[in-house]
């Protein structure tokens, strides 16, 4: 039996976690922001993304590391992100909650 | 060919870094932007990519402003006690109400905050400059205990370089009130050996120099008494900057021998990283005098300073120095004729003499801008007060005291000012950055403290105080006005009607008049500075600076000891320069226009009596035959020099027109003879008269000048001047190589086009004019906005009246005339008052800035007309609006 998740995910945080997972190994601030734009249609302000990532890291849902300095970034490093185990758990729990609440509403929501 | 890597706009990049959510994010954020910038540039081109970058940077700034405001609001809210002391509770409620009021009127609050950010930001920046550059330019321990005596001549207030070697020794004797005195003097040298030779900034200093400044060496030792022995004085201390730049921070350089001006010197130590006194020095060498030099009382080229003993006042030290000076005066009356002792504090004596005045001017301009901003805000608050008349009347009616209402309105203003504060600090930081970037390194060395200008805690504290004061200034009048108890009238007719309206609108019109009266002098001042700068850089110079490259090199005594050696170098250099493709004419001069030094020689004219008390001096230049042709200085009479004017031939000279008019009024100087310098110098025959040139716009225009052929008076200071058929900057490298080909140990420096040299020389003035222009523009915009808002309000208030007028047959023209006439009347009154201020300010500027002419009638007229036009334009829009009033609907209300 799984324990209840300790952390509650905001909608924005939820989307970011999914975007990081989508990007896989190559997840960094640029690709996450692009994924949010292309896949979720959300154009996210840069500062908002950064502060949200900081918040997720403090909660232990993602971890980050700095890459090597790159010429195409003016000699600056990329910050790469990966979702931690508790991050994945939080996403699962959020999905379970959504699925539980949505059950039986297919007719109302017009889903196939 | 290798293209330089594409880079984002630097200012936008700096902004973006600053606006990142935290220091950790700066690099990541800038890196993201860089990466995406390159992608956008590939897809849409560089221009679009730059615009894109700016949008992103500004987006980050807007985000930051939101974050800061939220954080500030949270902090204030949580810091305020909800219970407890009644007064605090009241204040807390005041501020909570104020925050709510601010959020309910986002547009008005936004306008107020932006206005305040600009006005306060300008003030914070100018105050920061004043603080760093004038009040605390140096950071030596206990710098306020340092004093600086100077032996000024009656007509020269400049405090540095006033003391001769014999004077230095006289001041070195022990003092009752001073710990000691130290002296220093210019000693710029050629550093050769190893890599490319370099001209380095050096000073000779006495043994007490480092101890008095409380400096300790970073490595090795500093100079002391044992280094000062004449003949054995070949030890130097080098700066941290030179150590890193030239010697790759190699610790083993201490003890090594380097070649300075061709002579070996031992490096005994390295100064600490922040120590670059005076004037960004790179090398310090011992000041040592030969027996004859030690008695020299005439070459006043040294600067002396001392340190007060503990618990001794400046007055006591001044008295002791005064006494010693009197003794010197009595003993050597000739050397001290027309000299007096001035004792200043170290900081006062060391900074540029014009700097405090210029900063006071800027500060005054910034205060004016802020006051204009305050008038606008006061106007806005008055309008808001009118809209809230009913709310306030109800509060007063149910028992609130007038003070209570005033307090609430004040609290609202304070909150606005505090919210604007971070933006104001950002504006100040931006100003510092722009200002630092705009100053060429050549000049920065003469401005102590320039590199330290920054927004720090002290400045932020000052800004808070300024913001609070500002809030009181702009809100007191509207607050008192709005809280005037006039209950029955207001409550009865629902806030509309004539009660209090006349009084209120008189106040508002008065504010606009004041605003124009403040803006006008500011515009005049910025116009004067701009005209002066323009005239300096682009006005007639007496020569043609376009298409000319210049370079400098200075021959040391040790490597070129004889006149023959110096002449040989000069002539070989001219030959080498002529070989450079694209060079049409090449010449040298010991001194040329735009070079800071302007040496003088004593002038004796044959057949004219000599007054020993008042010797005449004349500017002196040793030039090669093609000098006048290369700079296109016209030969007005007689001839130019030729290659035949050399050695054993008759010694000749050319004088400038100003010299001809002054020394041979009404007659031709051709064939006359003159002598330059001491009595053992030969008589020179004048063979030509050259056109006047402007050597330096600040203090030497149309100066009497004598030219002599360099072949008859070889000089060690060499300015190479090339007139080119190609863009002059393209031959700079070839010029450097030409100098090296004649003597590889000779460094070339200040290689630049004449146009660039003129620009650098006028940097200070252009700087002043650019800042004044920014202030002027801000004032104009604010004043226009002010007039517009008052006129718009006036029209809104009189909608009913306009409707009646139109219903009774007034045409649209009449309505426009009525409204615009109102605006024009306010403008006219403001302009008349402002012209008075303007004339006064122009007089101040005339004394402050060389080359500014106070009464330029056309400028005054232009500025007055501009303001009048702005006023009319600002009232036209509301006037058009007034004509669109539908009489029926206006009357029905």
GROMACS .gro file of C-alpha atoms in nm, chain B residues 97-265:
model
  169
  209UNK     CA    1  -0.575   5.135   0.327
  210UNK     CA    2  -0.302   5.299   0.124
  211UNK     CA    3  -0.201   4.973  -0.040
  212UNK     CA    4  -0.562   4.906  -0.122
  213UNK     CA    5  -0.601   5.255  -0.269
  214UNK     CA    6  -0.293   5.202  -0.483
  215UNK     CA    7  -0.418   4.873  -0.618
  216UNK     CA    8  -0.760   5.017  -0.694
  217UNK     CA    9  -0.619   5.282  -0.922
  218UNK     CA   10  -0.356   5.094  -1.121
  219UNK     CA   11  -0.322   5.347  -1.403
  220UNK     CA   12  -0.283   5.657  -1.188
  221UNK     CA   13  -0.057   5.470  -0.947
  222UNK     CA   14   0.151   5.345  -1.238
  223UNK     CA   15   0.200   5.696  -1.376
  224UNK     CA   16   0.301   5.822  -1.033
  225UNK     CA   17   0.543   5.534  -0.979
  226UNK     CA   18   0.712   5.574  -1.318
  227UNK     CA   19   0.745   5.949  -1.270
  228UNK     CA   20   0.891   5.897  -0.925
  229UNK     CA   21   1.126   5.623  -1.044
  230UNK     CA   22   1.274   5.854  -1.308
  231UNK     CA   23   1.289   6.163  -1.088
  232UNK     CA   24   1.421   5.984  -0.781
  233UNK     CA   25   1.654   5.770  -0.991
  234UNK     CA   26   1.815   6.078  -1.144
  235UNK     CA   27   1.864   6.226  -0.798
  236UNK     CA   28   2.003   5.907  -0.650
  237UNK     CA   29   2.249   5.878  -0.938
  238UNK     CA   30   2.374   6.236  -0.917
  239UNK     CA   31   2.396   6.218  -0.541
  240UNK     CA   32   2.589   5.892  -0.569
  241UNK     CA   33   2.834   6.056  -0.808
  242UNK     CA   34   2.875   6.354  -0.582
  243UNK     CA   35   2.928   6.126  -0.284
  244UNK     CA   36   3.190   5.910  -0.457
  245UNK     CA   37   3.370   6.169  -0.668
  246UNK     CA   38   3.362   6.476  -0.446
  247UNK     CA   39   3.301   6.375  -0.088
  248UNK     CA   40   3.487   6.044  -0.072
  249UNK     CA   41   3.707   6.004  -0.380
  250UNK     CA   42   3.986   5.827  -0.191
  251UNK     CA   43   3.976   5.527   0.039
  252UNK     CA   44   4.307   5.556   0.224
  253UNK     CA   45   4.288   5.496   0.598
  254UNK     CA   46   4.201   5.821   0.779
  255UNK     CA   47   4.207   6.017   0.458
  256UNK     CA   48   4.046   6.309   0.640
  257UNK     CA   49   4.369   6.359   0.837
  258UNK     CA   50   4.563   6.431   0.518
  259UNK     CA   51   4.624   6.792   0.416
  260UNK     CA   52   4.763   6.952   0.105
  261UNK     CA   53   4.958   7.278   0.095
  262UNK     CA   54   4.995   7.449  -0.241
  263UNK     CA   55   5.191   7.759  -0.341
  264UNK     CA   56   4.941   7.910  -0.578
  265UNK     CA   57   5.013   8.203  -0.800
  266UNK     CA   58   4.756   8.479  -0.774
  267UNK     CA   59   4.600   8.395  -1.109
  268UNK     CA   60   4.614   8.013  -1.093
  269UNK     CA   61   4.393   7.836  -0.840
  270UNK     CA   62   4.500   7.487  -0.957
  271UNK     CA   63   4.625   7.314  -0.639
  272UNK     CA   64   4.853   7.047  -0.785
  273UNK     CA   65   5.209   7.084  -0.916
  274UNK     CA   66   5.284   7.414  -0.748
  275UNK     CA   67   5.599   7.334  -0.551
  276UNK     CA   68   5.959   7.325  -0.676
  277UNK     CA   69   6.228   7.078  -0.555
  278UNK     CA   70   6.379   7.327  -0.308
  279UNK     CA   71   6.030   7.380  -0.166
  280UNK     CA   72   5.982   7.005  -0.117
  281UNK     CA   73   6.298   6.994   0.090
  282UNK     CA   74   6.189   7.296   0.293
  283UNK     CA   75   5.858   7.125   0.374
  284UNK     CA   76   6.032   6.798   0.463
  285UNK     CA   77   6.191   6.944   0.779
  286UNK     CA   78   6.014   6.821   1.096
  287UNK     CA   79   5.681   6.973   1.202
  288UNK     CA   80   5.502   7.022   1.533
  289UNK     CA   81   5.157   6.968   1.385
  290UNK     CA   82   5.229   6.722   1.105
  291UNK     CA   83   5.358   6.368   1.118
  292UNK     CA   84   5.548   6.436   0.797
  293UNK     CA   85   5.503   6.560   0.443
  294UNK     CA   86   5.553   6.370   0.120
  295UNK     CA   87   5.587   6.483  -0.240
  296UNK     CA   88   5.532   6.336  -0.584
  297UNK     CA   89   5.585   6.442  -0.944
  298UNK     CA   90   5.506   6.310  -1.293
  299UNK     CA   91   5.741   6.051  -1.435
  300UNK     CA   92   5.578   5.878  -1.731
  301UNK     CA   93   5.835   5.642  -1.885
  302UNK     CA   94   5.903   5.403  -2.169
  303UNK     CA   95   5.906   5.045  -2.045
  304UNK     CA   96   6.102   4.827  -2.291
  305UNK     CA   97   6.250   4.480  -2.305
  306UNK     CA   98   6.068   4.152  -2.359
  307UNK     CA   99   5.744   4.231  -2.536
  308UNK     CA  100   5.632   4.538  -2.727
  309UNK     CA  101   5.754   4.857  -2.555
  310UNK     CA  102   5.490   5.044  -2.356
  311UNK     CA  103   5.438   5.395  -2.224
  312UNK     CA  104   5.356   5.360  -1.854
  313UNK     CA  105   5.220   5.612  -1.610
  314UNK     CA  106   5.474   5.671  -1.338
  315UNK     CA  107   5.549   5.903  -1.051
  316UNK     CA  108   5.858   5.989  -0.849
  317UNK     CA  109   5.775   5.995  -0.479
  318UNK     CA  110   5.958   6.083  -0.158
  319UNK     CA  111   6.026   5.836   0.124
  320UNK     CA  112   5.724   5.947   0.328
  321UNK     CA  113   5.480   5.893   0.038
  322UNK     CA  114   5.375   5.534   0.113
  323UNK     CA  115   5.383   5.555   0.496
  324UNK     CA  116   5.165   5.869   0.495
  325UNK     CA  117   4.907   5.694   0.277
  326UNK     CA  118   4.925   5.397   0.518
  327UNK     CA  119   5.001   5.157   0.234
  328UNK     CA  120   5.166   4.821   0.281
  329UNK     CA  121   5.326   4.624  -0.002
  330UNK     CA  122   5.151   4.321  -0.155
  331UNK     CA  123   5.496   4.172  -0.223
  332UNK     CA  124   5.851   4.286  -0.160
  333UNK     CA  125   5.882   4.630  -0.006
  334UNK     CA  126   5.784   4.989  -0.081
  335UNK     CA  127   6.027   5.278  -0.127
  336UNK     CA  128   6.199   5.426   0.176
  337UNK     CA  129   6.476   5.666   0.274
  338UNK     CA  130   6.761   5.446   0.153
  339UNK     CA  131   6.629   5.459  -0.208
  340UNK     CA  132   6.643   5.836  -0.219
  341UNK     CA  133   7.021   5.878  -0.251
  342UNK     CA  134   7.106   6.064  -0.569
  343UNK     CA  135   7.275   5.828  -0.815
  344UNK     CA  136   7.150   5.513  -0.641
  345UNK     CA  137   6.781   5.585  -0.700
  346UNK     CA  138   6.703   5.309  -0.950
  347UNK     CA  139   6.446   5.109  -0.755
  348UNK     CA  140   6.078   5.099  -0.847
  349UNK     CA  141   5.753   4.970  -0.707
  350UNK     CA  142   5.504   4.851  -0.968
  351UNK     CA  143   5.126   4.842  -0.951
  352UNK     CA  144   4.924   4.525  -0.922
  353UNK     CA  145   4.773   4.602  -1.265
  354UNK     CA  146   5.112   4.631  -1.437
  355UNK     CA  147   5.235   4.319  -1.254
  356UNK     CA  148   4.945   4.115  -1.392
  357UNK     CA  149   4.932   4.272  -1.739
  358UNK     CA  150   5.300   4.282  -1.819
  359UNK     CA  151   5.458   4.020  -1.596
  360UNK     CA  152   5.183   3.757  -1.582
  361UNK     CA  153   5.158   3.794  -1.201
  362UNK     CA  154   5.498   3.626  -1.163
  363UNK     CA  155   5.612   3.666  -0.798
  364UNK     CA  156   5.976   3.634  -0.911
  365UNK     CA  157   5.955   3.979  -1.073
  366UNK     CA  158   6.048   4.126  -0.733
  367UNK     CA  159   6.425   4.164  -0.747
  368UNK     CA  160   6.432   4.157  -1.127
  369UNK     CA  161   6.572   4.442  -1.334
  370UNK     CA  162   6.352   4.616  -1.592
  371UNK     CA  163   6.441   4.889  -1.846
  372UNK     CA  164   6.272   5.222  -1.795
  373UNK     CA  165   6.359   5.503  -2.037
  374UNK     CA  166   6.649   5.283  -2.145
  375UNK     CA  167   6.801   5.255  -1.797
  376UNK     CA  168   6.796   4.948  -1.570
  377UNK     CA  169   6.573   4.970  -1.261
   0.00000   0.00000   0.00000
